[in-house]
Amino acid sequence: TMLPLLLLLLPAAHGIVEHVAYTPFLTKTPVLEGLTTGSTFVLEQPRCVFDDKYSNADIWLVVALEKTATAFNNTVAPGTPASAFQNFPDSVPAYMTLNATLANYPCPKASGEITVLRVGSETSCTEDVARPTCNGPLSGPGPYMVKFLALEGSEPVAETDWSTPIMLRTAKSPNSISTTDEGHSAGMIAITTILSILFAILLAGLVAMLIFWGSDTCGGSSPFSKPEAVTVRRYNTHHVYDQPAARL
């Protein structure tokens, strides 16, 4: 009588996915290109999250929009049109990318080691349908949500919680940039005032220097001295005064 019951329970047990109490988060490690950009964001790697019993599993990153995350089915196999980056988000609620084995996430991490994942960093496979697991640039500001899913073959065995919503940076519209003083911060106003005062002092010093040089030139202190006038002394010859007609 126990055998039929076990046969009924086996399919249910086969589909059990362990919940791992971990919430993915944006890294706190300083990164060169910024924590979030217009098409990428940087996560901390899931170190010390999955047990050694999942050493044969592949750890996948699942990326979804906040509004489509609940529609993701963890039984969807990676590398298929139903989980392809190229079909997200039009016909796919979430795509799967950045697969790695547990060996790629050793625990504990070495001191000083950078343990991050940049989501959206690949540009060469954006439209390549032969690369459905492409880690391509994100096409909108979001918000996005992510979680890690462990698969043994195509069978899900463990998964984390969804992250909190992640917003990407957006370029500010030129029409939204204020051109009045109301849009300027107190710091900017203070810096502008200081620079204006310094410029006025510099300009006054330059004018004073020009006046000083001009007065020196007019006062004769110029290094180019005016040549002295040449005087010719007049001499009278003696024989002129010896003639009587010359003294009349």
Short mmCIF file of C-alpha atoms in Angstrom, two decimals:
data_model
loop_
_atom_site.label_atom_id
_atom_site.label_comp_id
_atom_site.label_asym_id
_atom_site.label_seq_id
_atom_site.Cartn_x
_atom_site.Cartn_y
_atom_site.Cartn_z
CA THR A 1 0.00 0.00 0.00
CA MET A 2 2.96 2.39 0.53
CA LEU A 3 4.34 1.98 -3.00
CA PRO A 4 1.53 3.83 -4.81
CA LEU A 5 1.79 6.65 -2.28
CA LEU A 6 5.53 6.99 -2.84
CA LEU A 7 4.98 7.01 -6.58
CA LEU A 8 2.53 9.88 -6.17
CA LEU A 9 4.93 11.89 -3.99
CA LEU A 10 7.95 11.39 -6.23
CA PRO A 11 7.00 13.93 -8.94
CA ALA A 12 6.22 16.53 -6.30
CA ALA A 13 9.53 15.95 -4.57
CA HIS A 14 11.31 16.08 -7.91
CA GLY A 15 10.07 19.64 -8.49
CA ILE A 16 10.99 21.04 -5.07
CA VAL A 17 13.24 24.11 -5.26
CA GLU A 18 15.07 25.10 -2.11
CA HIS A 19 14.70 28.70 -1.06
CA VAL A 20 18.01 30.33 -0.14
CA ALA A 21 17.68 33.26 2.26
CA TYR A 22 19.74 35.74 0.26
CA THR A 23 18.80 38.99 -1.46
CA PRO A 24 21.07 40.13 -4.33
CA PHE A 25 22.31 43.69 -3.93
CA LEU A 26 24.35 46.34 -5.69
CA THR A 27 28.00 46.06 -4.75
CA LYS A 28 29.53 48.34 -2.15
CA THR A 29 32.96 47.89 -3.73
CA PRO A 30 34.13 50.99 -5.66
CA VAL A 31 33.99 50.25 -9.40
CA LEU A 32 35.62 52.13 -12.24
CA GLU A 33 32.58 52.77 -14.45
CA GLY A 34 30.09 53.52 -11.70
CA LEU A 35 27.58 51.49 -9.74
CA THR A 36 24.83 52.16 -12.27
CA THR A 37 24.96 53.62 -15.78
CA GLY A 38 22.37 54.16 -18.47
CA SER A 39 22.47 50.47 -19.46
CA THR A 40 24.35 48.54 -16.73
CA PHE A 41 24.50 47.95 -12.99
CA VAL A 42 26.97 46.13 -10.77
CA LEU A 43 26.00 43.34 -8.37
CA GLU A 44 27.94 41.67 -5.61
CA GLN A 45 28.74 38.03 -6.43
CA PRO A 46 26.78 35.39 -4.46
CA ARG A 47 29.69 34.25 -2.32
CA CYS A 48 28.92 31.81 0.52
CA VAL A 49 25.27 31.68 -0.56
CA PHE A 50 24.80 28.17 -2.02
CA ASP A 51 25.88 25.06 -0.09
CA ASP A 52 28.48 22.61 -1.33
CA LYS A 53 25.68 20.20 -2.18
CA TYR A 54 25.14 22.37 -5.26
CA SER A 55 28.72 21.93 -6.47
CA ASN A 56 27.43 20.28 -9.66
CA ALA A 57 24.89 23.01 -10.35
CA ASP A 58 25.13 26.03 -12.61
CA ILE A 59 24.30 29.33 -10.95
CA TRP A 60 22.32 31.60 -13.28
CA LEU A 61 21.41 35.25 -12.92
CA VAL A 62 17.76 35.97 -13.69
CA VAL A 63 16.99 39.56 -14.79
CA ALA A 64 13.45 40.90 -14.94
CA LEU A 65 11.56 44.15 -14.82
CA GLU A 66 9.86 44.82 -11.52
CA LYS A 67 6.46 44.48 -13.18
CA THR A 68 7.32 41.14 -14.87
CA ALA A 69 9.31 39.42 -12.11
CA THR A 70 6.34 37.52 -10.71
CA ALA A 71 5.64 36.04 -14.16
CA PHE A 72 9.03 34.28 -14.32
CA ASN A 73 8.83 30.49 -14.35
CA ASN A 74 11.93 28.86 -12.86
CA THR A 75 11.35 25.69 -14.87
CA VAL A 76 12.13 27.52 -18.13
CA ALA A 77 15.44 26.23 -19.47
CA PRO A 78 18.26 28.70 -20.13
CA GLY A 79 19.45 29.19 -23.69
CA THR A 80 15.96 28.87 -25.13
CA PRO A 81 13.73 31.47 -26.79
CA ALA A 82 11.57 31.49 -23.62
CA SER A 83 14.50 32.87 -21.59
CA ALA A 84 16.49 34.71 -24.30
CA PHE A 85 17.87 38.19 -23.81
CA GLN A 86 16.86 39.16 -27.35
CA ASN A 87 13.17 38.53 -26.54
CA PHE A 88 13.19 40.56 -23.32
CA PRO A 89 10.92 42.22 -22.32
CA ASP A 90 8.55 41.99 -25.31
CA SER A 91 7.71 38.27 -25.10
CA VAL A 92 9.94 37.13 -22.22
CA PRO A 93 9.30 38.32 -18.64
CA ALA A 94 12.88 37.55 -17.54
CA TYR A 95 16.08 36.38 -19.19
CA MET A 96 18.89 34.20 -17.82
CA THR A 97 22.56 35.09 -18.13
CA LEU A 98 26.01 35.02 -16.47
CA ASN A 99 25.99 31.33 -15.63
CA ALA A 100 28.81 30.08 -13.42
CA THR A 101 29.59 27.05 -11.30
CA LEU A 102 29.91 27.14 -7.55
CA ALA A 103 33.69 26.96 -8.04
CA ASN A 104 33.53 30.44 -9.56
CA TYR A 105 32.10 31.75 -6.29
CA PRO A 106 34.57 30.41 -3.71
CA CYS A 107 33.88 30.97 -0.04
CA PRO A 108 35.29 32.86 1.69
CA LYS A 109 36.61 35.40 -0.78
CA ALA A 110 40.27 36.39 -0.67
CA SER A 111 41.17 39.68 0.97
CA GLY A 112 41.18 42.55 -1.53
CA GLU A 113 39.54 40.47 -4.26
CA ILE A 114 36.97 42.25 -6.43
CA THR A 115 33.86 40.08 -6.47
CA VAL A 116 31.35 41.84 -8.69
CA LEU A 117 29.10 41.11 -11.67
CA ARG A 118 28.39 43.89 -14.18
CA VAL A 119 24.99 43.27 -15.69
CA GLY A 120 24.60 44.59 -19.24
CA SER A 121 28.26 44.78 -20.22
CA GLU A 122 28.22 42.78 -23.50
CA THR A 123 27.46 44.68 -26.70
CA SER A 124 28.52 42.21 -29.41
CA CYS A 125 25.67 39.74 -28.84
CA THR A 126 22.75 42.13 -28.41
CA GLU A 127 21.01 41.02 -31.62
CA ASP A 128 22.69 37.62 -31.98
CA VAL A 129 19.91 35.06 -31.53
CA ALA A 130 22.59 32.36 -31.37
CA ARG A 131 23.59 33.87 -27.99
CA PRO A 132 20.32 33.77 -26.02
CA THR A 133 22.21 34.03 -22.72
CA CYS A 134 23.83 37.32 -23.80
CA ASN A 135 24.62 39.76 -20.98
CA GLY A 136 23.54 42.63 -23.19
CA PRO A 137 22.93 46.30 -22.35
CA LEU A 138 19.62 47.06 -20.68
CA SER A 139 17.35 49.08 -22.91
CA GLY A 140 15.51 51.16 -20.35
CA PRO A 141 15.87 52.74 -16.91
CA GLY A 142 13.90 49.98 -15.18
CA PRO A 143 13.29 49.38 -12.39
CA TYR A 144 14.85 45.91 -12.63
CA MET A 145 14.92 42.99 -10.20
CA VAL A 146 17.34 40.05 -10.16
CA LYS A 147 17.81 36.74 -8.41
CA PHE A 148 20.18 33.76 -8.59
CA LEU A 149 18.91 30.35 -9.67
CA ALA A 150 20.79 27.05 -9.31
CA LEU A 151 20.13 24.45 -12.01
CA GLU A 152 21.34 20.88 -12.21
CA GLY A 153 21.04 20.25 -15.92
CA SER A 154 17.76 21.99 -16.65
CA GLU A 155 16.24 21.17 -13.27
CA PRO A 156 15.96 24.06 -10.75
CA VAL A 157 17.20 23.05 -7.32
CA ALA A 158 17.66 26.33 -5.40
CA GLU A 159 16.96 30.02 -5.79
CA THR A 160 17.42 33.25 -3.86
CA ASP A 161 14.99 36.06 -3.19
CA TRP A 162 14.42 38.80 -5.73
CA SER A 163 16.48 41.93 -5.22
CA THR A 164 14.95 45.27 -4.41
CA PRO A 165 14.11 47.37 -7.51
CA ILE A 166 17.19 48.77 -9.30
CA MET A 167 16.92 51.98 -11.30
CA LEU A 168 19.44 52.95 -13.97
CA ARG A 169 20.67 56.46 -14.65
CA THR A 170 18.79 58.57 -17.16
CA ALA A 171 20.04 61.57 -19.11
CA LYS A 172 18.46 64.83 -17.99
CA SER A 173 16.40 66.58 -20.63
CA PRO A 174 17.81 69.98 -21.68
CA ASN A 175 14.36 71.47 -21.10
CA SER A 176 14.49 70.39 -17.47
CA ILE A 177 17.75 72.22 -16.73
CA SER A 178 17.00 75.49 -15.00
CA THR A 179 18.74 78.61 -16.29
CA THR A 180 17.70 80.78 -13.34
CA ASP A 181 19.41 81.28 -10.01
CA GLU A 182 16.69 79.21 -8.36
CA GLY A 183 18.21 76.06 -9.81
CA HIS A 184 21.67 76.81 -8.46
CA SER A 185 22.83 75.48 -5.15
CA ALA A 186 24.22 77.68 -2.38
CA GLY A 187 27.64 76.13 -2.97
CA MET A 188 27.65 77.09 -6.64
CA ILE A 189 26.61 80.65 -5.81
CA ALA A 190 29.39 80.93 -3.20
CA ILE A 191 32.03 79.60 -5.62
CA THR A 192 30.87 82.00 -8.34
CA THR A 193 31.03 84.96 -5.93
CA ILE A 194 34.56 84.08 -4.77
CA LEU A 195 35.79 83.68 -8.34
CA SER A 196 34.27 87.03 -9.30
CA ILE A 197 36.02 88.78 -6.39
CA LEU A 198 39.37 87.19 -7.24
CA PHE A 199 38.98 88.19 -10.88
CA ALA A 200 38.22 91.80 -9.87
CA ILE A 201 41.31 91.91 -7.64
CA LEU A 202 43.47 90.51 -10.42
CA LEU A 203 42.08 93.03 -12.92
CA ALA A 204 42.68 95.95 -10.52
CA GLY A 205 46.26 94.81 -9.95
CA LEU A 206 46.86 94.60 -13.68
CA VAL A 207 45.51 98.12 -14.25
CA ALA A 208 47.65 99.50 -11.39
CA MET A 209 50.73 97.85 -12.84
CA LEU A 210 50.11 99.39 -16.26
CA ILE A 211 49.67 102.86 -14.72
CA PHE A 212 52.89 102.45 -12.72
CA TRP A 213 54.89 101.47 -15.79
CA GLY A 214 53.43 104.42 -17.73
CA SER A 215 54.38 106.95 -15.04
CA ASP A 216 57.95 105.62 -14.88
CA THR A 217 58.34 106.08 -18.61
CA CYS A 218 57.15 109.72 -18.50
CA GLY A 219 59.39 110.58 -15.50
CA GLY A 220 62.62 109.75 -17.30
CA SER A 221 63.30 106.49 -15.54
CA SER A 222 63.08 104.58 -18.76
CA PRO A 223 66.12 102.46 -19.44
CA PHE A 224 66.40 104.14 -22.86
CA SER A 225 67.99 107.55 -22.04
CA LYS A 226 67.59 110.50 -24.36
CA PRO A 227 70.96 111.42 -25.95
CA GLU A 228 72.48 114.74 -24.77
CA ALA A 229 72.52 117.68 -27.21
CA VAL A 230 75.89 118.32 -28.87
CA THR A 231 77.12 121.93 -28.34
CA VAL A 232 79.68 123.57 -30.54
CA ARG A 233 81.84 126.27 -28.92
CA ARG A 234 82.38 129.37 -31.03
CA TYR A 235 85.95 130.55 -31.51
CA ASN A 236 86.98 134.03 -32.77
CA THR A 237 90.28 134.19 -34.57
CA HIS A 238 92.76 136.85 -33.33
CA HIS A 239 93.45 138.35 -36.70
CA VAL A 240 89.84 139.54 -37.04
CA TYR A 241 90.10 141.84 -33.98
CA ASP A 242 93.45 143.21 -35.19
CA GLN A 243 91.74 144.97 -38.11
CA PRO A 244 90.29 148.43 -37.31
CA ALA A 245 87.18 147.86 -39.45
CA ALA A 246 86.18 144.87 -37.40
CA ARG A 247 85.77 146.96 -34.19
CA LEU A 248 83.40 149.53 -35.79
#
